[in-house]
Every structure is written in C-alpha cells, then in structure tokens.
Coordinates of C-alpha atoms in Angstrom, one line a residue:
M1 CA -53.5 15.3 35.2
S2 CA -51.1 16.9 32.6
W3 CA -48.4 14.9 30.8
H4 CA -45.8 16.9 32.6
T5 CA -47.3 16.0 36.0
E6 CA -47.7 12.4 35.1
V7 CA -44.1 12.0 34.1
L8 CA -42.8 14.1 37.0
L9 CA -44.6 12.0 39.5
C10 CA -43.3 8.8 37.9
L11 CA -39.7 10.0 38.0
V12 CA -39.9 11.4 41.5
L13 CA -40.8 7.9 42.6
L14 CA -37.4 6.7 41.3
S15 CA -35.5 7.9 44.4
A16 CA -33.4 10.9 43.4
V17 CA -29.8 10.1 44.0
P18 CA -27.7 12.8 45.8
F19 CA -24.9 14.1 43.7
E20 CA -21.6 15.3 45.0
A21 CA -20.2 16.4 41.6
K22 CA -19.9 20.1 40.9
N23 CA -19.6 20.8 37.2
V24 CA -21.5 20.4 33.9
L25 CA -19.9 20.3 30.4
L26 CA -22.4 20.6 27.6
L27 CA -21.1 19.6 24.1
L28 CA -23.3 20.8 21.3
A29 CA -23.0 20.0 17.6
D30 CA -24.4 22.4 15.0
D31 CA -26.8 20.5 12.6
G32 CA -25.4 17.2 13.7
G33 CA -27.5 14.0 13.3
F34 CA -26.7 10.3 14.0
E35 CA -23.5 10.2 11.9
M36 CA -21.5 8.1 14.3
G37 CA -20.8 4.5 15.1
A38 CA -22.6 4.7 18.4
Y39 CA -25.9 5.1 16.4
R40 CA -25.0 2.3 14.0
N41 CA -23.6 4.3 11.1
R42 CA -21.1 1.8 9.8
I43 CA -19.2 4.2 7.5
V44 CA -18.4 7.4 9.3
Q45 CA -15.4 7.2 11.7
T46 CA -16.1 8.8 15.1
P47 CA -13.9 7.1 17.7
F48 CA -14.1 9.9 20.3
L49 CA -17.9 10.2 20.2
D50 CA -18.2 6.4 20.3
A51 CA -15.9 6.2 23.3
L52 CA -17.9 8.9 25.1
A53 CA -21.1 6.9 24.3
K54 CA -19.6 3.8 25.9
E55 CA -19.1 5.7 29.2
S56 CA -22.6 7.3 29.0
L57 CA -26.3 6.7 29.1
I58 CA -27.3 6.7 25.4
F59 CA -30.6 8.3 24.6
N60 CA -32.6 6.6 21.8
N61 CA -35.6 8.9 22.0
A62 CA -34.1 12.4 22.4
Y63 CA -35.7 15.2 20.4
A64 CA -35.2 18.9 19.8
S65 CA -38.2 21.1 20.7
V66 CA -37.6 23.1 17.5
S67 CA -35.6 22.3 14.3
S68 CA -33.8 25.6 13.8
C69 CA -30.5 26.9 15.2
S70 CA -31.1 30.0 17.3
P71 CA -34.6 28.9 18.5
S72 CA -33.2 25.5 19.5
R73 CA -30.2 27.0 21.4
A74 CA -32.6 29.3 23.2
A75 CA -34.8 26.4 24.1
I76 CA -31.8 24.4 25.4
L77 CA -30.6 27.3 27.5
T78 CA -34.0 28.4 28.9
G79 CA -36.0 25.2 29.1
M80 CA -38.8 26.9 27.2
P81 CA -40.0 26.3 23.6
E82 CA -39.4 29.0 21.0
H83 CA -42.9 30.4 21.2
Q84 CA -42.6 30.8 25.0
N85 CA -39.1 32.3 25.2
G86 CA -39.6 34.5 22.1
Q87 CA -36.5 33.4 20.0
Y88 CA -38.7 32.6 17.0
G89 CA -35.9 32.5 14.4
L90 CA -32.3 33.2 13.6
H91 CA -30.6 35.8 15.8
N92 CA -28.1 37.1 13.3
G93 CA -28.1 39.8 10.6
V94 CA -31.4 40.9 9.1
H95 CA -33.3 38.2 11.0
N96 CA -32.8 39.9 14.3
F97 CA -34.8 37.5 16.5
N98 CA -34.3 37.8 20.2
S99 CA -35.8 36.2 23.3
L100 CA -38.3 38.1 25.4
P101 CA -36.8 40.6 27.9
K102 CA -37.8 38.7 31.0
V103 CA -36.5 35.4 29.9
R104 CA -33.9 33.8 32.2
S105 CA -31.4 31.4 30.7
I106 CA -29.5 28.7 32.6
S107 CA -26.3 30.8 32.4
S108 CA -27.9 33.8 34.2
I109 CA -29.6 31.5 36.9
L110 CA -26.3 29.7 37.6
G111 CA -24.3 32.9 37.6
K112 CA -26.5 34.4 40.3
A113 CA -26.0 31.2 42.3
G114 CA -22.2 31.7 42.2
I115 CA -21.5 29.1 39.5
R116 CA -19.0 30.1 36.9
T117 CA -20.3 30.0 33.3
G118 CA -18.6 29.7 30.0
L119 CA -19.5 29.5 26.3
I120 CA -17.0 28.6 23.6
G121 CA -18.0 28.5 20.0
K122 CA -21.3 29.4 18.4
K123 CA -23.7 31.5 20.5
H124 CA -26.3 32.8 18.0
V125 CA -28.9 33.9 20.6
G126 CA -29.9 37.2 22.2
P127 CA -30.3 39.5 23.9
D128 CA -27.0 39.6 25.7
E129 CA -28.6 40.3 29.1
A130 CA -30.6 37.1 28.9
Y131 CA -27.7 34.9 27.7
R132 CA -24.6 36.3 29.4
F133 CA -21.7 34.0 30.4
D134 CA -18.8 34.9 32.6
Y135 CA -16.4 33.6 29.9
E136 CA -17.3 34.0 26.2
R137 CA -15.3 33.1 23.2
T138 CA -17.9 33.2 20.4
E139 CA -18.7 34.7 17.0
E140 CA -19.4 38.0 18.7
Q141 CA -15.6 38.3 19.4
Y142 CA -14.0 36.1 16.8
P143 CA -14.6 34.8 13.3
I144 CA -17.1 31.9 13.6
N145 CA -14.9 29.3 12.0
Q146 CA -12.1 30.1 14.5
V147 CA -14.2 29.6 17.5
G148 CA -16.5 26.9 16.1
R149 CA -14.4 24.7 13.7
N150 CA -10.7 25.4 14.7
I151 CA -10.5 22.5 17.2
T152 CA -7.0 23.6 18.2
Q153 CA -8.2 27.0 19.1
I154 CA -11.2 25.5 20.9
K155 CA -8.9 23.3 22.9
L156 CA -6.9 26.3 24.0
F157 CA -10.0 28.2 25.0
V158 CA -11.2 25.2 27.1
R159 CA -7.8 25.0 28.7
E160 CA -7.9 28.7 29.6
F161 CA -11.5 28.4 31.1
L162 CA -10.6 25.4 33.2
Q163 CA -7.4 27.0 34.5
Q164 CA -9.3 30.0 35.5
S165 CA -12.0 27.8 37.2
T166 CA -9.5 25.7 39.1
S167 CA -7.8 28.8 40.4
H168 CA -10.9 29.1 42.7
S169 CA -11.0 25.7 44.3
N170 CA -14.5 25.8 45.5
E171 CA -16.1 27.2 42.4
S172 CA -18.3 25.0 40.3
F173 CA -18.7 25.7 36.6
F174 CA -21.1 25.2 33.6
L175 CA -19.2 25.2 30.3
M176 CA -21.0 24.9 26.9
V177 CA -18.7 24.1 24.0
S178 CA -20.7 24.8 20.9
F179 CA -19.1 23.5 17.8
H180 CA -20.0 25.0 14.4
D181 CA -19.5 21.6 12.6
P182 CA -21.1 20.0 10.8
H183 CA -23.1 23.2 9.7
R184 CA -22.9 24.0 6.0
C185 CA -20.7 26.8 4.6
G186 CA -23.6 27.6 2.3
H187 CA -23.4 30.7 0.1
I188 CA -21.1 32.7 2.4
T189 CA -17.7 30.9 1.8
P190 CA -18.3 28.4 -1.0
Q191 CA -14.6 28.1 -1.6
Y192 CA -14.2 26.0 1.5
G193 CA -16.7 23.4 0.3
S194 CA -20.4 22.7 1.0
F195 CA -19.7 21.9 4.7
C196 CA -16.4 23.9 5.1
E197 CA -14.7 20.5 4.8
R198 CA -11.7 22.1 3.1
W199 CA -11.2 24.9 5.7
G200 CA -8.1 24.1 7.7
S201 CA -7.6 20.8 5.9
G202 CA -4.0 21.5 4.8
E203 CA -4.9 21.8 1.2
E204 CA -3.3 24.6 -0.7
G205 CA -4.8 28.0 0.4
M206 CA -7.0 26.3 3.0
G207 CA -4.7 26.7 6.1
T208 CA -4.1 24.0 8.7
I209 CA -5.8 23.1 12.0
P210 CA -2.9 21.4 13.8
D211 CA -5.0 18.9 15.8
W212 CA -7.3 17.9 12.9
H213 CA -6.5 14.9 10.8
P214 CA -9.2 15.0 8.0
I215 CA -10.9 11.8 7.0
Y216 CA -12.2 11.5 3.5
Y217 CA -15.0 9.3 2.3
V218 CA -15.8 7.5 -1.0
W219 CA -19.1 8.9 -2.2
D220 CA -20.4 5.6 -3.7
E221 CA -19.7 3.6 -0.5
I222 CA -21.9 5.7 1.8
D223 CA -25.1 4.3 3.2
L224 CA -27.7 6.9 2.5
P225 CA -30.4 7.7 5.0
Y226 CA -33.9 7.1 3.7
Y227 CA -34.7 10.9 3.3
M228 CA -31.8 11.5 0.9
P229 CA -32.2 11.1 -2.8
D230 CA -29.8 8.4 -4.2
T231 CA -28.0 10.7 -6.7
Q232 CA -24.3 11.4 -7.2
P233 CA -24.6 15.1 -6.1
A234 CA -26.3 14.0 -2.8
R235 CA -23.7 11.4 -2.2
Y236 CA -20.9 13.9 -2.7
D237 CA -22.7 16.3 -0.4
L238 CA -23.0 13.6 2.4
A239 CA -19.3 12.6 1.9
A240 CA -18.3 16.3 2.6
Q241 CA -20.5 16.3 5.7
Y242 CA -18.8 13.2 7.0
T243 CA -15.4 14.9 6.7
T244 CA -16.5 17.7 9.0
I245 CA -18.0 15.1 11.3
S246 CA -14.4 13.9 11.8
R247 CA -13.4 17.5 12.8
L248 CA -16.3 17.6 15.3
D249 CA -15.4 14.2 16.7
Q250 CA -11.7 15.0 17.1
G251 CA -12.7 18.3 18.7
V252 CA -14.8 16.4 21.3
G253 CA -11.8 14.2 22.0
L254 CA -9.6 17.3 22.6
V255 CA -12.2 18.9 24.9
L256 CA -12.6 15.8 27.0
K257 CA -8.8 15.4 27.3
E258 CA -8.5 18.9 28.6
L259 CA -11.2 18.1 31.2
R260 CA -9.2 14.9 32.2
D261 CA -5.8 16.7 32.3
A262 CA -7.3 19.4 34.5
G263 CA -8.3 16.7 37.0
L264 CA -12.0 17.6 36.7
E265 CA -13.4 14.4 35.0
D266 CA -14.6 12.9 38.2
D267 CA -16.5 16.1 39.1
T268 CA -18.3 16.8 35.9
L269 CA -21.5 15.7 34.2
V270 CA -20.9 15.6 30.5
V271 CA -23.8 15.9 28.0
Y272 CA -23.5 15.6 24.2
T273 CA -26.3 16.5 21.8
S274 CA -27.0 18.6 18.7
D275 CA -29.2 21.6 18.2
N276 CA -31.3 20.1 15.4
G277 CA -31.1 17.7 12.5
P278 CA -28.8 18.0 9.5
P279 CA -29.3 20.5 6.7
L280 CA -30.7 17.9 4.4
P281 CA -34.2 17.2 2.9
A282 CA -36.9 16.5 5.5
A283 CA -34.4 17.3 8.2
R284 CA -33.4 20.8 9.6
T285 CA -36.4 23.2 9.7
N286 CA -38.8 20.2 9.6
L287 CA -40.6 18.5 12.4
Y288 CA -40.3 15.1 10.8
D289 CA -37.9 12.9 12.7
P290 CA -34.8 13.7 10.7
G291 CA -35.3 17.3 11.8
M292 CA -36.1 16.8 15.5
A293 CA -34.6 13.5 16.5
E294 CA -31.2 14.1 18.1
P295 CA -28.2 12.1 19.4
M296 CA -27.7 12.5 23.1
F297 CA -25.3 11.0 25.6
M298 CA -25.0 11.7 29.3
R299 CA -21.9 10.7 31.3
S300 CA -22.1 10.9 35.0
P301 CA -19.1 10.7 37.3
N302 CA -21.2 8.8 39.8
K303 CA -19.9 5.2 39.8
A304 CA -23.4 3.8 40.1
A305 CA -24.6 5.5 37.0
R306 CA -25.6 3.5 33.9
R307 CA -22.8 3.3 31.3
N308 CA -23.0 2.0 27.7
E309 CA -26.7 1.4 28.2
V310 CA -29.6 2.8 26.3
T311 CA -32.7 4.6 27.6
Y312 CA -35.8 4.6 25.5
S313 CA -37.5 7.2 27.6
M314 CA -39.0 10.0 25.6
T315 CA -36.7 13.0 26.1
S316 CA -36.8 16.6 25.0
H317 CA -34.1 19.3 24.9
L318 CA -36.5 21.1 27.3
D319 CA -35.4 18.6 29.9
L320 CA -31.8 19.9 30.0
V321 CA -32.4 23.0 32.1
P322 CA -34.3 21.0 34.8
T323 CA -31.5 18.4 34.7
I324 CA -28.7 21.0 35.2
L325 CA -30.6 22.7 37.9
E326 CA -31.1 19.5 39.9
W327 CA -27.4 18.6 39.4
F328 CA -26.5 21.9 41.1
N329 CA -29.3 21.5 43.6
L330 CA -31.0 24.7 42.5
T331 CA -34.6 25.7 41.6
H332 CA -35.8 27.8 38.8
P333 CA -36.8 31.3 39.8
Q334 CA -40.0 30.8 37.7
P335 CA -40.7 27.1 38.1
N336 CA -44.1 27.3 36.5
V337 CA -42.6 28.2 33.1
L338 CA -40.9 24.9 32.7
T339 CA -42.6 21.8 31.2
G340 CA -39.5 19.6 31.1
R341 CA -38.3 17.2 33.8
S342 CA -34.9 16.3 35.2
L343 CA -33.2 13.4 33.5
L344 CA -31.0 12.5 36.4
P345 CA -33.2 9.6 37.6
L346 CA -32.7 7.9 34.2
L347 CA -29.0 7.7 35.0
F348 CA -29.8 5.0 37.5
K349 CA -33.0 3.3 36.5
E350 CA -35.1 2.9 33.4
P351 CA -38.8 3.7 34.1
G352 CA -41.5 1.2 33.3
N353 CA -43.1 1.1 29.9
Q354 CA -44.7 4.4 29.1
P355 CA -46.3 4.1 25.7
D356 CA -48.2 7.4 26.1
D357 CA -45.1 9.5 27.2
A358 CA -44.7 12.3 24.8
V359 CA -42.4 15.2 23.6
F360 CA -43.7 18.4 22.0
A361 CA -42.2 20.6 19.3
S362 CA -42.8 24.1 18.1
Q363 CA -41.5 25.8 14.9
S364 CA -42.4 29.2 13.7
F365 CA -39.6 30.6 11.6
H366 CA -36.0 29.9 10.6
E367 CA -35.0 32.9 8.5
I368 CA -37.4 35.8 8.8
T369 CA -38.9 35.1 5.4
M370 CA -39.6 31.5 6.4
T371 CA -43.0 31.9 8.0
Y372 CA -44.3 28.4 8.5
P373 CA -45.5 27.7 12.0
M374 CA -45.8 24.1 13.0
R375 CA -46.7 22.4 16.2
A376 CA -46.3 18.7 17.0
I377 CA -46.7 16.0 19.6
R378 CA -44.7 12.7 19.4
T379 CA -45.3 9.6 21.4
K380 CA -43.3 6.4 21.0
R381 CA -45.7 5.3 18.3
Y382 CA -47.5 8.3 16.9
K383 CA -46.7 11.8 15.7
L384 CA -49.2 14.6 15.0
I385 CA -48.0 17.7 13.1
H386 CA -50.2 20.8 12.8
N387 CA -49.1 22.9 9.8
L388 CA -50.7 26.3 10.6
N389 CA -49.7 27.9 7.2
Y390 CA -50.5 24.9 5.1
Q391 CA -51.9 27.1 2.3
L392 CA -48.3 28.3 1.7
P393 CA -45.5 26.2 0.2
F394 CA -43.0 24.9 2.7
P395 CA -40.1 27.4 2.7
I396 CA -36.5 26.5 1.8
D397 CA -33.6 28.1 3.7
Q398 CA -30.7 29.7 1.9
D399 CA -28.0 27.2 3.0
F400 CA -30.0 24.2 1.9
Y401 CA -31.2 25.9 -1.3
V402 CA -27.6 26.3 -2.7
S403 CA -26.6 22.8 -1.6
P404 CA -25.7 20.1 -4.2
T405 CA -28.5 17.9 -2.9
F406 CA -31.3 20.4 -3.3
Q407 CA -30.1 21.9 -6.6
D408 CA -30.1 18.4 -8.0
I409 CA -33.6 17.8 -6.7
L410 CA -34.7 21.1 -8.2
N411 CA -33.1 20.7 -11.6
R412 CA -34.3 17.1 -12.0
T413 CA -37.9 18.2 -11.1
I414 CA -37.8 21.2 -13.6
A415 CA -36.4 19.0 -16.3
K416 CA -38.9 16.2 -15.6
Q417 CA -36.2 13.7 -15.0
P418 CA -36.4 10.7 -12.7
L419 CA -35.8 11.6 -9.1
P420 CA -34.8 8.6 -6.8
W421 CA -36.3 10.1 -3.7
Y422 CA -39.0 9.0 -1.3
K423 CA -41.0 12.3 -2.0
T424 CA -41.6 14.6 -4.8
L425 CA -40.8 18.3 -4.7
R426 CA -44.5 19.1 -5.0
T427 CA -45.4 17.0 -2.0
Y428 CA -42.5 18.4 0.0
Y429 CA -43.7 22.0 -0.7
Q430 CA -47.5 21.4 -0.3
R431 CA -48.4 19.9 3.0
P432 CA -51.9 19.4 4.5
E433 CA -53.0 21.1 7.7
W434 CA -52.7 17.9 9.8
E435 CA -50.1 15.1 9.4
L436 CA -50.6 12.0 11.5
F437 CA -48.1 9.1 11.4
D438 CA -48.0 5.7 12.9
L439 CA -44.2 5.5 13.4
K440 CA -44.3 1.8 14.3
M441 CA -45.7 0.9 10.9
D442 CA -44.3 3.9 9.0
P443 CA -41.0 5.0 10.4
T444 CA -40.3 7.2 7.3
E445 CA -43.4 9.3 8.0
S446 CA -44.6 8.6 4.4
R447 CA -48.3 7.8 5.0
N448 CA -50.5 10.5 6.4
L449 CA -53.3 8.8 8.4
F450 CA -55.3 11.9 9.2
G451 CA -58.9 11.5 8.2
K452 CA -58.9 7.7 8.5
S453 CA -61.8 6.6 10.6
S454 CA -59.6 4.0 12.4
M455 CA -57.4 6.9 13.5
K456 CA -60.1 9.3 14.7
E457 CA -59.7 8.5 18.4
T458 CA -55.9 8.7 18.2
F459 CA -56.1 12.1 16.5
E460 CA -58.5 13.5 19.0
E461 CA -56.4 12.3 21.9
L462 CA -53.2 13.7 20.5
S463 CA -54.7 17.0 19.3
V464 CA -56.2 17.6 22.8
R465 CA -52.8 16.9 24.5
L466 CA -51.1 19.2 22.0
Q467 CA -53.5 22.0 22.6
K468 CA -53.1 21.7 26.4
W469 CA -49.4 22.0 26.0
L470 CA -49.8 25.1 23.8
E471 CA -52.0 26.7 26.4
L472 CA -49.6 25.7 29.2
T473 CA -46.7 27.4 27.4
D474 CA -48.8 30.4 26.4
D475 CA -48.4 29.9 22.6
P476 CA -49.6 33.1 20.8
F477 CA -50.3 30.8 17.8
R478 CA -52.6 28.5 19.7
C479 CA -55.8 29.7 18.0
S480 CA -54.4 29.4 14.5
P481 CA -55.4 28.9 11.8
D482 CA -59.1 29.0 12.5
G483 CA -59.3 31.6 15.2
V484 CA -57.8 34.7 16.8
L485 CA -56.4 34.9 20.3
Q486 CA -58.3 37.6 22.1
D487 CA -56.5 38.7 25.3
T488 CA -57.7 42.3 25.8
G489 CA -60.7 43.9 27.5
E490 CA -63.0 41.5 29.2
Y491 CA -60.7 38.6 28.1
L492 CA -57.6 40.1 29.7
N493 CA -57.3 37.4 32.5
N494 CA -58.9 34.7 30.4
P495 CA -57.4 34.6 26.8
T496 CA -59.9 33.1 24.4
C497 CA -59.9 31.8 20.9
L498 CA -62.5 33.6 18.8
S499 CA -63.6 31.9 15.6
L500 CA -62.8 33.3 12.1
G501 CA -66.0 31.7 10.9
H502 CA -64.5 29.1 8.5

C-alpha cells in the first residue's frame, strides 16, 4: 500500500465534517519563514499574523514541495510537484519556464465549477491558459512592488474583488493574495535596500505607503537562526528582512479587515503560508529544512474547528488543492495525478501517532542556469536527499549572491578569515550524492549518516519510498544519475531505467 493510500485511509476514517462555508482566502508570503511570534521568534513584531494563528490550526510540520518561487506557486495551484506539472524554474524573463499545456490549476477547475477566482499580487507562473483567474491584479498588469508590497493598494484591490463577489449573492470565491514581501530587492533596485525595506517607508525619495508603519530592528539584538553566520553584515541583512516582515504582517491585517467588513468572515476558510524558505544560506533553493519547512495556519469558520492548537501531522503544499476541492465539494478532473490529501479532517481531530508519515520534495532549477536536481523524502525523524548533479557545485542564485550575507561569506572565505558559520563555503558547494539525516538527534542537518552500517535499513526503506513517489508522479529524472529513462519503442507503455554502466 502506498504512502498516499495509507494516509488517505487514515484520514477518511476521521469522519469528514460537512462544511456550509463558501469561500477560500489564501494568503501567500514570498520567501517568508518563521519570522513571527506565533513560531516563537521573540524579536520580530507580527501582531496580525499572531492573532490569525490564535484563531487557526497551526501547522508545525508543513513543507513546500520545492524551494523555489515559480515551481512552488505552480505546485500550490496544481497539487502536483514541479517535475509533474512542468514548471521547473522561474517563469519570468530569460528563464521562461512554464507548466505543461494539459495541466489544470485550481483556479481553472474552480472557474469551470462557477466559483469566482481572484489573484492579487505576485503571479509568476504560466502559461496563462493554465493559471487564469477571473480577477487579476498582478505584475503582468502593474509594477510588482505596487501589487505585492504596497499594502494600501492591495487593500483596495481586495475591497474591489469582494464588492464584485458580493454583488452576486450566491457566488462563492477563491481569492489568493500573494504578497511580494519579504522577497529581496536584489540587484534590480538596490536603492530600496536589500529587502526593499526602504520602499514606501516615508524616507526621502522613497515614497509612502499610507497604511504601513515601518518597524526597525537593532542588528545586535536579533536572535540569529542556526543557519546564519554570526557576522555584522548578516545581522544587518536580517534586520532589513524583519522590517519588510512588518509590512507583510500589516498587509495581512488589512486584508482580513476587508474580509470582515464585507461580512464574509463567517463564510471563508483562511489559509496562510509561504512559497518557500527565506533567501538566506541553506534556505531558499535548498531542500534542507530552512528551505522547505513553512509556516502555515488554517482558520475555519466552523465553530467546532480547532483554534490556537497545533497539529504535528506531516503536511505538504501538495495537500492544498485537495483541501480546497473538498471545501467546495468538488473532485479533480484527473484525480490520479494528485498525491496530496485534504487537510480538513485535521481541523477537528489530530490523527494518531504516525512516525512513518512523510512528505516529498522535488527541485530541478531555480534560474535556468541553476541545474541542480534534488529529490527528497522527509519523515518526522529522518530526511533523505538525493543530489542528482552532485559532481557540480551547488549553484547560487543572483539575489542571494549580491546579498550582504553571502558577500561576507564569500569575502571571508577568499581572504581566509574566520567565518562563524555552521558550514564552510566548500562544503556548501560540494555535496555528496546522498544525504541522510536523523532530525531528532541532528535538527541542523549537519551530520550525514549515509553509508553508516547502522543506517543501512533506514536508507533502503526511505530510498524505496522516494523512488515509488517519483514513479507515481512520472518524474523524468527518476533514473538519474545512473541510468536513462527509456520510454520509446518496446518500452512505450512500460518506461524503464536503462543502466549507464557505472
């Protein structure tokens, strides 16, 4: 019996509760991590996210299925991993990645069912026919900062969408508000600061976002996460990120107020999460936990639903499409393509202990030059990562490369100066084919246990499960790096891995 079937049967036994509510509001951060009080960050101030968490079921084991922007958004919207939906890397500019033509996103499925769909903020996926919304206010029509960081403008767009939706009293809606914070500004607009923390701040020449009240942080009072080097440039970098977290947080508060003022709060399932981890070392573009572990809350209007409680159930972004479909009492037109499960039963009951429950991750690109396919399985205790291009150095994306944090790591390494970091740049670049971690004993994923005789059975079990998932999701990389997928001629109806002889 497959992992998916096991979990599905388990959750079906938790009687599915009928829902009368009509709408879904999905709030998505861009490169956001656990920078909030609800996840025990004692420095950053996030009163609106914390308030939402208290009204929600809080997920402590939620994971992205890919640690890259466009691929993650495509996975969230299709319920399929990047290698299955075809959005291998960034959609914009020279990267030009798009999902496969036959892919159906949740917006297209809901639209055909008569449910009104909206997207405000960052879109960053394609093609248009696969990801079409009835109401779109994205970077395809406006400057990205105006639709993704200008929380006053976001508020007004949300108001317009809700007014249009309520003009049709029987019409349900799915609205995705996709913030651009706390994404880096990077090399494009460096005058606004590393994280665009100066844009709209009221400083001279920066303009003003009327509803944003910036919060500034003292760099030497920040609690650094373990994967950050303890240097002044890194601390300055994180302090700038925290300021944009305040903009995200206040934006969430404005959106929820619009929902409440429209009289729709009691009819709407609210979900908050982020597309992937923050643009920091070992995080975004990595399948280590800082890259794929995500914050997630789910607030149900059902009075019997769990609130201010934590679920430890292993959860994937691939579960969001099945959840939304069940909320609207719909089925997927191609149910066999989904490997996720509805999360609605968790709103009412925590399942029994499931130590072998697992989530899966798949990364192939970020930018088009960043060819570094990785596949992973994570249980509550173990993680196995398969680095298919392990002969190559791990690639660094442009935004992170120009960041104060990475430039300091690079300069200290070149100058052979001390680097107070839990890795070295060499070990960060050069990775083995297999990485196996015991997360109970080694939560920082610092000790690779692959090859240890005591871990042989664990490795074999996890690698078999991972391979089955790759086959189930039709991964074209599933024979790499030691074989070639042969699916022509006599193998047309039975794709086979043929050995490269090494």
